[in-house]
XYZ file of C-alpha atoms in Angstrom:
248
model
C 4.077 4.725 26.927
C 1.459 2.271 26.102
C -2.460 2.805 26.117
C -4.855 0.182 25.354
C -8.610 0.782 24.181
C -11.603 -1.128 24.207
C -12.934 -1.278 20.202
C -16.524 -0.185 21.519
C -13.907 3.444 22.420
C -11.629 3.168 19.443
C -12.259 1.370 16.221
C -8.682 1.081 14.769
C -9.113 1.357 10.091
C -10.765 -2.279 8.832
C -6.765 -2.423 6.816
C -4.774 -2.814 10.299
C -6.900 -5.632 11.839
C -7.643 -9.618 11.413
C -3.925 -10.058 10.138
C -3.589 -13.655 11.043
C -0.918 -14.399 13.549
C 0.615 -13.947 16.671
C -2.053 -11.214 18.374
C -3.189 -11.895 21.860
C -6.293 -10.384 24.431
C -4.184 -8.045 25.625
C -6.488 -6.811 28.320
C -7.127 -10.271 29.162
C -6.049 -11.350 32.938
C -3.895 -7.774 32.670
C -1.294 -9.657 30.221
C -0.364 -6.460 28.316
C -0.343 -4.237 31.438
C 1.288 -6.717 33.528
C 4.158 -6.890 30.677
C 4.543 -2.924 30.541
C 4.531 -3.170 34.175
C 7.373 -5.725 34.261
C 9.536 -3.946 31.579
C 9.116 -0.795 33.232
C 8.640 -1.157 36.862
C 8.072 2.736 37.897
C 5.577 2.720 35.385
C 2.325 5.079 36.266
C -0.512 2.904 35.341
C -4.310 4.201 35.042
C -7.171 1.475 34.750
C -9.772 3.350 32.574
C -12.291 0.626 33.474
C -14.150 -0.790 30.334
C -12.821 2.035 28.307
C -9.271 0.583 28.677
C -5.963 1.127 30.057
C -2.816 3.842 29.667
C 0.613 3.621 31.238
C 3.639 6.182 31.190
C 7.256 5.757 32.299
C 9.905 7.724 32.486
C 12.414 5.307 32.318
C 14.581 4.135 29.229
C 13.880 7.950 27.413
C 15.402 9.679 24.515
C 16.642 13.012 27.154
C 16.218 14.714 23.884
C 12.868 13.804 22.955
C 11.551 12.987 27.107
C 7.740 11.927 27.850
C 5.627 13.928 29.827
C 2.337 12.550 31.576
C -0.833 15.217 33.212
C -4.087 14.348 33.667
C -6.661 17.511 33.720
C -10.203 17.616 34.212
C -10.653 13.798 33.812
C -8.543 14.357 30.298
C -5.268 11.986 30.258
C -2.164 12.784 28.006
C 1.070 11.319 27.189
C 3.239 13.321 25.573
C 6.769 12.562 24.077
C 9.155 14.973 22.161
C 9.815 18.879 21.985
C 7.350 21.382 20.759
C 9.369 24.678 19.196
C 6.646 27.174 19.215
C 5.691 26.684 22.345
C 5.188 30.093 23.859
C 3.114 31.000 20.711
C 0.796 28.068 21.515
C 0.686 29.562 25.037
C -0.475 32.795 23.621
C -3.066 31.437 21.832
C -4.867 29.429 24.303
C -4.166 31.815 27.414
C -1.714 29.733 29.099
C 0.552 30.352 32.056
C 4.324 30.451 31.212
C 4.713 27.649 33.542
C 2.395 25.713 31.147
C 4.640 22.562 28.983
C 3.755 20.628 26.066
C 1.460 17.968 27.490
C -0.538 20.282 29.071
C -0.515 22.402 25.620
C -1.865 19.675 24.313
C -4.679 18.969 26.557
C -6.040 22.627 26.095
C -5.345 22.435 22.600
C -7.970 19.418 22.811
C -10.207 20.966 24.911
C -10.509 23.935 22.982
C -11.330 21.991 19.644
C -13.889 20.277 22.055
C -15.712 22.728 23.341
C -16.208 24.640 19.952
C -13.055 26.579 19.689
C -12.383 28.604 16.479
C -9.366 25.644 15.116
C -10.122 22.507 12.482
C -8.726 19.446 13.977
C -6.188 19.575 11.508
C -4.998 23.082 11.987
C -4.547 22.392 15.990
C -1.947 19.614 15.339
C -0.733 21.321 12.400
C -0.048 24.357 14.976
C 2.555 21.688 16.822
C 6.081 22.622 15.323
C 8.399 19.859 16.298
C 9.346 16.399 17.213
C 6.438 15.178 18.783
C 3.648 11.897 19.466
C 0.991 12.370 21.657
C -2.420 10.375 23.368
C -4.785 11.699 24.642
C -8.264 9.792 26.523
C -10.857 12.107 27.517
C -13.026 10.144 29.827
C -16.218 12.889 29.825
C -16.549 12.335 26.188
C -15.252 8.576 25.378
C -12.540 10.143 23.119
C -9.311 9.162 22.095
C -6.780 11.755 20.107
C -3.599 10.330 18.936
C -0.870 12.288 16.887
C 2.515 12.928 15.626
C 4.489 14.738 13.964
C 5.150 14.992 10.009
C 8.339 13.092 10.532
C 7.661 10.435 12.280
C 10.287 11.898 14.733
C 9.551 9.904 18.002
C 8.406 5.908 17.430
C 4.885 5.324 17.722
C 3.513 2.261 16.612
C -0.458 1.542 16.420
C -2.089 -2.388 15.949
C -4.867 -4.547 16.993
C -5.246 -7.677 19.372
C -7.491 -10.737 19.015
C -10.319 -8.466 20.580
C -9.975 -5.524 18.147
C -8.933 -3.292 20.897
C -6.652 -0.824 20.022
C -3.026 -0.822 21.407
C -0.745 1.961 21.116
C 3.039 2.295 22.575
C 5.908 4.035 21.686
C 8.029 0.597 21.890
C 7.597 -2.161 19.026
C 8.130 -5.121 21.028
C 5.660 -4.356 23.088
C 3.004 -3.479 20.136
C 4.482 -6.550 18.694
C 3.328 -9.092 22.156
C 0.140 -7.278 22.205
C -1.144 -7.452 18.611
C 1.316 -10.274 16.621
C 1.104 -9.099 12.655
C -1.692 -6.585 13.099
C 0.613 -3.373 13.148
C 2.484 -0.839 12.442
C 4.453 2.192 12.565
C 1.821 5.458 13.617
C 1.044 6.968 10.433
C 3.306 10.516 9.620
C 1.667 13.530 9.905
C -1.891 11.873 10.843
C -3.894 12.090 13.859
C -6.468 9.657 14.963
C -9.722 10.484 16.770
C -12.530 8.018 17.903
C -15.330 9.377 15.966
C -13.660 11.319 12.812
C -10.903 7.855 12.591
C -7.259 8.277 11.308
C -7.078 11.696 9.112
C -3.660 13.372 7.636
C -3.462 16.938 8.926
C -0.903 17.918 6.696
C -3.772 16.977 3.773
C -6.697 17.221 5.254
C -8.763 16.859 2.143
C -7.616 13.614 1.154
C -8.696 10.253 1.852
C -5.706 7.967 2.739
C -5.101 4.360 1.498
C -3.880 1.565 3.203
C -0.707 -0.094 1.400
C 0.461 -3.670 2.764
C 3.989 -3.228 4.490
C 6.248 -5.761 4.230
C 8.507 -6.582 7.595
C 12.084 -7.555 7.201
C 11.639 -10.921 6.472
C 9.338 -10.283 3.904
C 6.006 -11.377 5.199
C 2.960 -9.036 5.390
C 2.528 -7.099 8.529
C 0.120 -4.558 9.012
C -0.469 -1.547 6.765
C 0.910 1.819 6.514
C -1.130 4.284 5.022
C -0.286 6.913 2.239
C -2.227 10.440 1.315
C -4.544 9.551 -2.021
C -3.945 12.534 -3.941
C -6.877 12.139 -6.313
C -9.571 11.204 -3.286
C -10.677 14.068 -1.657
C -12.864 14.230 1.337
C -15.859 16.175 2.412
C -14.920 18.420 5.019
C -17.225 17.845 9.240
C -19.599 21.071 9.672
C -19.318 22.421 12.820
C -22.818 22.183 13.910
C -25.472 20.942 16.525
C -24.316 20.802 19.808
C -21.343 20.792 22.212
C -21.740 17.093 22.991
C -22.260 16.307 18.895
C -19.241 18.474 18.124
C -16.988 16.503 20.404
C -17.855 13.527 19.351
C -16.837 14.904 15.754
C -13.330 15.665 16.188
């Protein structure tokens, strides 16, 4: 899977960009999408306009951990793993029994953006499992991104010579896109467009970017760690619909 946002949709933390080398436009002339494309010829690829780009394959797939890709109501997900709990989740947002993770997901999301009764952190917290997820909501601008405590299924998060976001579940293709500005999706953090990358598993603490070294020993990207003496303030859920949205 790879999704790529414009940085007026997505502002990726000030720690993972201007690392100097190697990052392209990747939106530029379609060079990113055109690469996805040519690694992965089935590929289902969405234009999002000037909000971006997302493409899913199902080619080349863990069986065990397999991608799923629904679009509902103008709200696109990727999904990739195996949710445990997943007829309890279906319970608790009214769901059909036909109903699979993506699509979980995307009610999951829609329920913490229309007002539902769940913290941001307690709906991905909910997720039991092996499990990475994006989501684009095109009504609201927003961008969800998660995964699972683990780091169970590889996703990897960076910026290009733009500052547009790119996110894929393959390195290498992270790597073309964004040079030394990346890294591995943070464990058991999600990522929003307004409320930026949080830790659900801590959700009042701050995180901190630490340098990560690659294998040859030269700085690349950050990965960021759970500051156990910085706590932050918690998002009131107030004002409108629109204003709550563009909270979570």
């Amino acid at each position: 899977m790879l999704a790529i946002f414009d940085k007026n949709v997505a502002k990726t933390p000030e720690a993972l960009q201007g690392q100097p080398g190697g990052s392209v436009c990747a939106l530029k002339d379609g060079f990113l999408p055109n690469h996805f494309s040519s690694v992965y010829p089935g590929a289902v690829t969405i234009n999002l306009g000037s909000s971006g780009f997302i493409a899913c394959s199902l080619e080349k797939q863990n069986p065990l951990l397999p991608r799923l890709f629904a679009v509902v109501d103008d709200m696109f997900c990727i999904f990739q793993g195996h949710i445990e709990n997943v007829p309890f989740l279906k319970q608790q947002y009214g769901l059909t029994k036909t109903a699979t993770e993506v699509t979980i997901v995307i009610e999951a999301y829609r329920t913490l953006r229309d007002r539902g009764p769940y913290s941001a952190d307690q709906v991905v917290r909910d997720f039991h499992g092996k499990f990475a997820f994006m989501l684009f909501d095109c009504s609201t601008k927003n961008v969800f991104l998660a995964g699972d405590a683990d780091g169970s299924v590889p996703l990897f998060w960076g910026t290009d010579a733009e500052g547009h976001l790119v996110v894929a579940d393959d390195v290498e293709t992270v790597k073309k896109g964004c040079g030394k500005s990346f890294a591995p999706f943070p464990k058991g953090c999600f990522f929003t467009s307004s409320g930026g990358l949080r830790s659900y598993e801590h959700p009042l603490n701050e995180l901190k970017p630490v340098p990560r070294v690659d294998s040859s020993g030269e700085v690349c990207g950050v990965t960021f760690k759970v500051d156990s003496e910085a706590k932050k303030e918690g998002v009131p859920r107030v004002g409108s619909v629109q204003n709550w949205s563009q909270q979570i």
